[in-house]
Short mmCIF file of C-alpha atoms in Angstrom, two decimals:
data_model
loop_
_atom_site.label_atom_id
_atom_site.label_comp_id
_atom_site.label_asym_id
_atom_site.label_seq_id
_atom_site.Cartn_x
_atom_site.Cartn_y
_atom_site.Cartn_z
CA MET A 796 -43.24 26.03 -283.20
CA GLY A 797 -46.48 27.52 -284.83
CA GLN A 798 -49.63 27.93 -283.41
CA HIS A 799 -52.04 25.08 -283.66
CA GLU A 800 -55.28 26.66 -284.71
CA GLY A 801 -58.66 24.75 -285.36
CA THR A 802 -57.39 21.42 -284.21
CA SER A 803 -58.42 18.91 -281.49
CA THR A 804 -57.74 15.49 -280.46
CA TRP A 805 -60.38 13.09 -279.21
CA LEU A 806 -59.87 9.85 -277.20
CA CYS A 807 -60.76 6.71 -278.39
CA HIS A 808 -60.92 2.99 -277.29
CA ASP A 809 -60.30 -0.26 -279.23
CA GLN A 810 -63.17 -2.79 -279.30
CA GLY A 811 -62.57 -5.43 -281.53
CA ASP A 812 -61.33 -3.95 -284.84
CA MET A 813 -63.53 -0.91 -284.48
CA LEU A 814 -62.62 2.31 -282.78
CA GLN A 815 -65.25 3.88 -280.67
CA PRO A 816 -65.08 7.35 -279.66
CA GLN A 817 -65.78 8.94 -276.09
CA ARG A 818 -67.60 11.70 -275.10
CA ASP A 819 -65.21 14.61 -274.39
CA VAL A 820 -65.52 16.10 -271.03
CA ILE A 821 -62.06 17.46 -270.41
CA PHE A 822 -63.00 21.15 -270.37
CA GLY A 823 -66.07 20.49 -268.16
CA MET A 824 -68.26 20.46 -271.01
CA ASP A 825 -69.82 17.84 -273.30
CA THR A 826 -69.11 18.11 -277.05
CA THR A 827 -70.39 16.12 -280.11
CA ARG A 828 -68.91 12.83 -281.21
CA ALA A 829 -65.95 12.37 -283.49
CA ILE A 830 -65.56 9.65 -285.95
CA CYS A 831 -62.07 8.02 -285.78
CA SER A 832 -59.87 7.53 -288.72
CA ASP A 833 -57.30 4.72 -289.57
CA THR A 834 -54.40 7.21 -288.91
CA ALA A 835 -55.01 7.26 -285.35
CA LEU A 836 -51.73 7.98 -283.28
CA PRO A 837 -50.45 6.45 -279.98
CA VAL A 838 -51.17 8.18 -276.87
CA VAL A 839 -49.54 7.35 -273.33
CA PHE A 840 -51.76 7.16 -270.18
CA VAL A 841 -50.22 6.99 -266.67
CA GLU A 842 -51.22 5.02 -263.62
CA GLU A 843 -49.72 5.84 -260.25
CA SER A 844 -48.81 3.82 -257.27
CA GLN A 845 -46.65 6.00 -255.32
CA ARG A 846 -43.72 6.62 -257.83
CA THR A 847 -44.20 3.63 -260.14
CA THR A 848 -46.21 3.91 -263.16
CA GLN A 849 -47.54 1.84 -265.91
CA LEU A 850 -47.77 3.27 -269.38
CA LYS A 851 -50.71 2.35 -271.49
CA VAL A 852 -51.07 2.83 -275.12
CA SER A 853 -54.40 3.72 -276.57
CA LYS A 854 -55.35 5.45 -279.72
CA VAL A 855 -56.47 8.93 -280.58
CA CYS A 856 -58.19 10.51 -283.73
CA ARG A 857 -58.08 14.30 -284.91
CA LEU A 858 -61.13 16.52 -285.57
CA SER A 859 -60.79 20.22 -286.67
CA PHE A 860 -62.72 22.90 -284.99
CA LYS A 861 -63.35 26.53 -285.90
CA ILE A 862 -61.99 27.55 -282.41
CA SER A 863 -58.68 26.20 -281.25
CA ASP A 864 -58.58 23.97 -278.10
CA GLY A 865 -56.15 26.69 -276.87
CA ARG A 866 -59.14 29.30 -276.78
CA MET A 867 -61.18 26.56 -275.02
CA LEU A 868 -58.37 25.98 -272.52
CA ARG A 869 -58.45 30.00 -271.81
CA LYS A 870 -62.48 29.92 -271.75
CA TRP A 871 -62.25 26.93 -269.28
CA VAL A 872 -59.78 28.37 -266.78
CA MET A 873 -61.20 31.98 -266.96
CA THR A 874 -64.71 30.93 -265.93
CA TYR A 875 -63.06 30.59 -262.51
CA TYR A 876 -59.64 32.56 -262.58
CA ASN A 877 -59.04 35.81 -264.26
CA PRO A 878 -55.47 37.30 -263.83
CA ASP A 879 -57.04 40.91 -264.50
CA THR A 880 -58.69 40.63 -261.28
CA ASP A 881 -57.47 37.66 -259.41
CA LEU A 882 -53.63 37.67 -259.65
CA SER A 883 -52.47 39.94 -256.32
CA VAL A 884 -53.72 41.75 -253.73
CA ILE A 885 -53.55 45.50 -254.87
CA LYS A 886 -52.96 48.63 -252.76
CA SER A 887 -56.45 49.85 -252.94
CA GLN A 888 -57.60 46.73 -251.16
CA VAL A 889 -55.63 47.11 -248.09
CA ARG A 890 -54.27 49.80 -245.69
CA LEU A 891 -51.09 49.96 -243.37
CA GLY A 892 -51.37 47.92 -240.35
CA GLN A 893 -54.48 46.04 -241.45
CA GLN A 894 -54.69 42.27 -240.33
CA LEU A 895 -55.63 39.90 -243.03
CA LYS A 896 -56.84 36.26 -242.83
CA TYR A 897 -54.78 33.38 -243.98
CA GLU A 898 -56.36 30.76 -246.25
CA GLN A 899 -55.58 27.91 -243.55
CA LYS A 900 -57.75 28.01 -240.52
CA THR A 901 -55.84 29.96 -237.79
CA GLN A 902 -56.55 32.46 -235.30
CA LYS A 903 -53.57 34.41 -236.44
CA LYS A 904 -53.54 37.07 -239.00
CA PHE A 905 -51.13 38.52 -241.52
CA LYS A 906 -50.43 42.15 -240.66
CA ILE A 907 -49.60 44.77 -243.39
CA ASP A 908 -46.25 46.13 -242.48
CA SER A 909 -44.57 49.15 -243.81
CA TYR A 910 -42.27 46.98 -246.22
CA PHE A 911 -45.18 44.91 -247.57
CA TYR A 912 -47.38 48.18 -248.13
CA ARG A 913 -44.62 49.64 -249.90
CA LEU A 914 -44.27 46.67 -252.37
CA ILE A 915 -47.89 45.87 -253.03
CA PRO A 916 -48.85 46.79 -256.67
CA LYS A 917 -51.10 49.59 -257.30
CA SER A 918 -52.85 47.64 -260.15
CA GLN A 919 -52.81 43.95 -261.12
CA PRO A 920 -49.40 43.09 -262.44
CA LEU A 921 -50.61 41.58 -265.69
CA LEU A 922 -53.57 43.87 -266.44
CA GLY A 923 -54.55 43.40 -269.87
CA LYS A 924 -51.51 41.55 -271.05
CA HIS A 925 -51.47 38.90 -273.87
CA PHE A 926 -48.66 37.02 -275.23
CA ARG A 927 -48.00 35.21 -278.51
CA SER A 928 -45.60 32.42 -277.02
CA CYS A 929 -45.00 31.49 -273.29
CA ALA A 930 -42.65 29.01 -271.82
CA VAL A 931 -43.56 27.95 -268.32
CA VAL A 932 -40.60 26.13 -266.77
CA GLY A 933 -41.00 23.67 -264.08
CA ASN A 934 -38.23 22.11 -262.36
CA SER A 935 -38.08 18.39 -263.25
CA GLY A 936 -34.74 16.64 -263.70
CA ILE A 937 -35.83 16.10 -267.33
CA LEU A 938 -34.35 19.57 -267.98
CA PHE A 939 -30.93 18.52 -267.23
CA GLY A 940 -28.84 18.06 -270.27
CA SER A 941 -31.93 19.19 -272.41
CA ARG A 942 -30.09 22.23 -274.04
CA CYS A 943 -33.59 23.72 -273.98
CA GLY A 944 -32.21 27.12 -272.64
CA PRO A 945 -32.26 29.14 -276.02
CA GLN A 946 -35.59 27.87 -276.81
CA ILE A 947 -37.01 28.90 -273.72
CA ASP A 948 -35.37 32.29 -273.99
CA SER A 949 -36.80 32.81 -277.04
CA ALA A 950 -40.48 32.98 -275.82
CA ASP A 951 -42.18 36.46 -275.57
CA PHE A 952 -42.95 35.77 -271.91
CA VAL A 953 -41.17 33.08 -269.60
CA PHE A 954 -42.74 31.71 -266.33
CA ARG A 955 -40.57 30.21 -263.75
CA SER A 956 -41.49 28.11 -260.59
CA ASN A 957 -40.41 28.70 -256.91
CA LEU A 958 -37.16 30.60 -257.37
CA ALA A 959 -35.42 27.64 -259.04
CA ALA A 960 -31.55 27.78 -259.65
CA ILE A 961 -30.73 29.36 -263.00
CA GLU A 962 -26.93 30.17 -262.63
CA GLY A 963 -24.99 26.94 -263.75
CA PHE A 964 -27.80 25.62 -265.75
CA GLU A 965 -28.46 28.36 -268.31
CA ASN A 966 -27.97 26.14 -271.24
CA ASP A 967 -30.69 23.75 -270.00
CA VAL A 968 -33.10 26.13 -268.65
CA GLY A 969 -32.29 29.64 -270.11
CA THR A 970 -32.06 33.09 -268.03
CA LYS A 971 -35.16 35.01 -269.04
CA SER A 972 -37.50 35.30 -266.34
CA ASN A 973 -40.85 37.28 -266.73
CA PHE A 974 -42.82 35.99 -263.87
CA THR A 975 -41.20 33.89 -261.25
CA THR A 976 -43.25 32.33 -258.36
CA MET A 977 -41.64 31.91 -254.81
CA ASN A 978 -43.20 29.87 -252.32
CA PRO A 979 -42.02 31.28 -248.80
CA SER A 980 -40.94 27.69 -247.87
CA VAL A 981 -38.15 27.94 -250.29
CA LEU A 982 -36.15 29.93 -247.80
CA PRO A 983 -35.81 27.63 -244.96
CA HIS A 984 -35.65 24.81 -247.58
CA ASP A 985 -33.06 25.89 -250.12
CA TYR A 986 -31.36 28.69 -247.90
CA ASN A 987 -31.45 27.36 -244.26
CA GLY A 988 -29.99 29.51 -241.88
CA TYR A 989 -30.78 32.54 -244.03
CA GLU A 990 -31.73 34.93 -241.45
CA LYS A 991 -28.20 34.60 -239.55
CA ASN A 992 -25.82 33.11 -242.06
CA TYR A 993 -24.47 35.84 -244.35
CA GLU A 994 -23.38 33.64 -247.27
CA ARG A 995 -26.77 31.94 -247.35
CA LYS A 996 -28.46 35.45 -247.37
CA GLU A 997 -26.29 36.77 -250.00
CA LYS A 998 -27.16 33.65 -252.02
CA PHE A 999 -30.77 34.30 -251.61
CA ILE A 1000 -30.43 38.04 -252.54
CA ASN A 1001 -28.18 37.17 -255.50
CA ARG A 1002 -30.88 35.03 -256.91
CA LEU A 1003 -33.30 37.49 -256.45
CA ARG A 1004 -31.32 39.94 -258.54
CA LEU A 1005 -31.75 37.56 -261.58
CA ILE A 1006 -35.29 38.53 -261.47
CA GLN A 1007 -34.18 42.13 -262.45
CA ASP A 1008 -37.07 44.44 -262.80
CA GLN A 1009 -39.84 41.74 -263.65
CA ILE A 1010 -42.44 40.03 -261.58
CA LEU A 1011 -42.11 38.12 -258.19
CA HIS A 1012 -45.16 36.53 -257.21
CA ILE A 1013 -45.62 35.20 -253.40
CA PRO A 1014 -48.50 33.45 -252.21
CA ALA A 1015 -48.27 35.19 -248.84
CA PHE A 1016 -51.71 34.55 -247.33
CA VAL A 1017 -51.68 30.58 -247.44
CA SER A 1018 -50.31 29.89 -243.75
CA HIS A 1019 -48.92 31.75 -240.96
CA GLY A 1020 -45.77 29.52 -240.80
CA ARG A 1021 -44.79 31.35 -244.18
CA THR A 1022 -44.85 34.75 -242.96
CA PRO A 1023 -41.45 35.16 -241.70
CA ALA A 1024 -39.80 34.33 -244.97
CA THR A 1025 -42.27 36.71 -246.63
CA GLN A 1026 -41.54 39.61 -244.47
CA PHE A 1027 -37.77 38.92 -244.84
CA THR A 1028 -37.93 38.87 -248.65
CA ASN A 1029 -39.95 42.12 -248.74
CA MET A 1030 -37.22 43.76 -246.17
CA MET A 1031 -34.29 42.66 -248.50
CA ILE A 1032 -35.92 43.78 -251.69
CA VAL A 1033 -36.41 47.24 -250.12
CA LYS A 1034 -33.17 47.52 -248.25
CA ARG A 1035 -31.21 46.27 -251.18
CA HIS A 1036 -33.19 48.57 -253.64
CA LEU A 1037 -33.92 45.70 -255.86
CA PRO A 1038 -36.20 46.76 -258.95
CA ILE A 1039 -38.32 43.83 -258.61
CA LYS A 1040 -42.21 44.00 -259.05
CA LEU A 1041 -44.16 42.30 -256.57
CA SER A 1042 -47.39 40.36 -256.86
CA TYR A 1043 -49.19 38.73 -253.78
CA GLY A 1044 -51.63 35.89 -254.51
CA PRO A 1045 -54.98 36.55 -252.42
CA ARG A 1046 -55.81 33.79 -250.02
CA ASN A 1047 -58.60 32.42 -252.08
CA THR A 1048 -56.00 31.75 -255.36
CA ASN A 1049 -56.09 28.05 -254.35
CA ALA A 1050 -59.83 27.77 -254.09
CA LYS A 1051 -60.12 29.52 -257.53
CA ILE A 1052 -57.60 27.23 -259.21
CA THR A 1053 -59.17 23.91 -257.42
CA ALA A 1054 -62.23 24.97 -259.13
CA VAL A 1055 -60.82 24.87 -262.23
CA TRP A 1056 -59.55 21.46 -262.10
CA ASN A 1057 -62.92 20.27 -260.23
CA ASP A 1058 -64.50 21.17 -263.68
CA SER A 1059 -62.41 18.70 -265.72
CA GLU A 1060 -61.64 14.85 -265.89
CA PHE A 1061 -58.37 15.68 -263.92
CA LYS A 1062 -58.33 15.57 -259.78
CA PRO A 1063 -54.92 16.76 -258.34
CA LYS A 1064 -55.84 16.89 -254.77
CA VAL A 1065 -53.84 19.96 -253.99
CA VAL A 1066 -53.02 22.97 -256.11
CA SER A 1067 -49.35 23.02 -257.15
CA THR A 1068 -47.23 25.85 -258.24
CA GLY A 1069 -47.55 24.13 -261.74
CA ASN A 1070 -51.39 24.12 -261.53
CA PHE A 1071 -51.37 27.71 -261.01
CA LEU A 1072 -48.69 28.77 -263.76
CA PHE A 1073 -50.41 26.63 -266.15
CA SER A 1074 -53.86 28.45 -265.34
CA LEU A 1075 -52.12 31.84 -265.55
CA ALA A 1076 -50.75 30.96 -268.99
CA ALA A 1077 -53.88 29.58 -270.32
CA CYS A 1078 -55.16 32.99 -269.56
CA LEU A 1079 -52.57 35.00 -271.13
CA CYS A 1080 -50.84 32.98 -273.91
CA ASP A 1081 -51.68 31.99 -277.40
CA GLN A 1082 -48.96 29.50 -277.62
CA ILE A 1083 -48.12 27.60 -274.21
CA HIS A 1084 -44.80 25.57 -274.27
CA MET A 1085 -44.22 23.61 -270.69
CA TYR A 1086 -40.53 22.57 -269.85
CA GLY A 1087 -39.73 20.51 -266.93
CA PHE A 1088 -42.96 18.82 -266.08
CA TYR A 1089 -42.09 15.19 -265.87
CA PRO A 1090 -42.56 13.72 -262.54
CA PHE A 1091 -41.07 9.88 -263.32
CA PRO A 1092 -37.78 8.54 -262.10
CA GLU A 1093 -36.88 7.38 -265.64
CA ASP A 1094 -37.37 8.81 -269.12
CA GLU A 1095 -38.59 6.35 -272.02
CA LYS A 1096 -34.95 5.54 -272.66
CA GLY A 1097 -34.28 4.30 -269.12
CA ARG A 1098 -32.25 7.36 -267.96
CA LYS A 1099 -32.58 8.17 -264.35
CA ILE A 1100 -34.25 11.34 -263.82
CA LYS A 1101 -34.10 13.52 -260.74
CA TYR A 1102 -37.29 15.38 -259.26
CA HIS A 1103 -35.42 18.63 -259.69
CA TYR A 1104 -32.69 19.50 -262.54
CA TYR A 1105 -30.88 21.13 -259.36
CA GLY A 1106 -30.34 20.10 -255.80
CA ASN A 1107 -31.92 17.08 -254.10
CA ILE A 1108 -35.46 17.87 -253.53
CA GLY A 1109 -38.23 15.45 -253.24
CA ASN A 1110 -41.84 15.28 -254.26
CA LEU A 1111 -44.20 16.92 -251.68
CA PRO A 1112 -46.50 14.06 -250.65
CA LYS A 1113 -49.98 16.09 -251.07
CA HIS A 1114 -49.14 16.86 -254.51
CA GLU A 1115 -50.49 14.53 -257.43
CA MET A 1116 -47.69 15.05 -259.99
CA PRO A 1117 -48.44 12.23 -262.43
CA GLU A 1118 -52.13 13.46 -262.31
CA GLU A 1119 -50.91 16.85 -263.45
CA TYR A 1120 -48.75 15.20 -266.01
CA ARG A 1121 -51.63 13.29 -267.53
CA ALA A 1122 -53.52 16.63 -267.98
CA TYR A 1123 -50.86 18.51 -269.38
CA LEU A 1124 -49.99 15.33 -271.81
CA THR A 1125 -53.69 15.26 -272.60
CA PHE A 1126 -53.60 18.87 -273.72
CA HIS A 1127 -50.48 18.33 -275.62
CA GLN A 1128 -52.19 15.72 -277.62
CA ARG A 1129 -55.10 18.16 -278.24
CA LYS A 1130 -52.41 20.37 -279.54
CA ALA A 1131 -53.80 23.15 -276.77
CA LEU A 1132 -50.21 23.51 -275.76
CA VAL A 1133 -46.90 21.78 -276.26
CA LEU A 1134 -45.30 19.58 -273.51
CA HIS A 1135 -41.30 19.34 -274.01
CA THR A 1136 -40.11 16.03 -272.65
CA GLU A 1137 -37.15 15.44 -275.13
CA PRO A 1138 -34.01 17.56 -275.70
CA CYS A 1139 -34.31 20.82 -277.68
CA ASN A 1140 -33.14 21.78 -281.00
CA ASP A 1141 -32.36 25.17 -282.35
CA ASP A 1142 -35.87 25.94 -282.97
CA LYS A 1143 -37.13 29.41 -281.61
CA LEU A 1144 -40.75 30.06 -280.17
#
C-alpha cells in the first residue's frame, strides 16, 4: 500500500442537517478548522465497559496538508521520545558490578553482572535508522486465519511483541523479525518451570533462535520481580552462542511514552508493549502497518476472537486496550498509518 502524503482526516459531528467540524487536538496541538464535504465517510468510535463495547458511527471529512500526518505523528512522539538516545542503556553508561535503580519504587537494585555487561550494546541499536515500510505485529486473535504472513514479511522492518509464537502460525503472522520485545514476565507465564524443566527451557531457547541476528528488546529495569527471567535470558544467549543483538530499555522509558500519550486526546492508563512499539515505529518509519491490534471478543461479522492468536492468554487488567485501539483507529482514519483488521490479500508493502 502506497504512502499517504499530504492527507488528513478531521472529525465532524452531526448537528441537524449540517456537519460542524471540531478543533483537532489529537497530536497535542490545535490546528485550523476544516470545512466538511458531502462525501464524509463513516468512522467507528469505541466506548468500553469491561470487554463489552458499543460501536457508534459518526462522520469524517478530509483536508489536504502540505505535511503528512505521518510526519505529524513523528514530530509528536519525538517531542518526548527519541530512539537515537532513549531506546537502550548502552555500555558507556554503566560498569560491571554497578547497581541500577528500578522504575518501580523498591530498595532493591539491578546489579550489572558479567552476562548483562557482555550483551549491552555499545551504541543505540537503531541509531540513525529510517525505513520506508514497517509492520508492527501485535498478538490479537484477529490474526488467526488472516493470511497476513506474506504481507508482513514484505515490510522493510518488522516489529514483534513479547516473543509471541511464530512456528505454526507463519501463514498468518509471517516469520521476519527485526525487532522483538520480551517482557521478562513472558518466561514464567509461557514457559513455566523453564529453569528446571528441560523441554520448556529448550522451547524458550528455540524461540530465541528465530530472532537470529536481529534485535531483542528487554525492559529490564521495570521491577525487581522480573530480574531472574532477564538474567536467565542473558545467560542462555551467551552460553548457547546466539547471535541476537540486545537492547535494554532504560528505567525512564515508560515515563517518556506516558508523556507522549498525555499530550493527546487518548488516555491509556498504563504503557503497554503496543504503545511502545507504535511510538518507536512513528519515529523510524514512513509507512506504519499495524497488525493484530484488535481487543474485542468478536469481529464485525460476529466471529469469536481470542485475545491472542496463540495460547490462552487474557488481557492485563491495567491496560486500556480499547483506548489504544481508538487511538490507532483514529490515526488510520487520518491516513497516518494503516490498521489491518481484515484478512490480507497478495499485496506487498
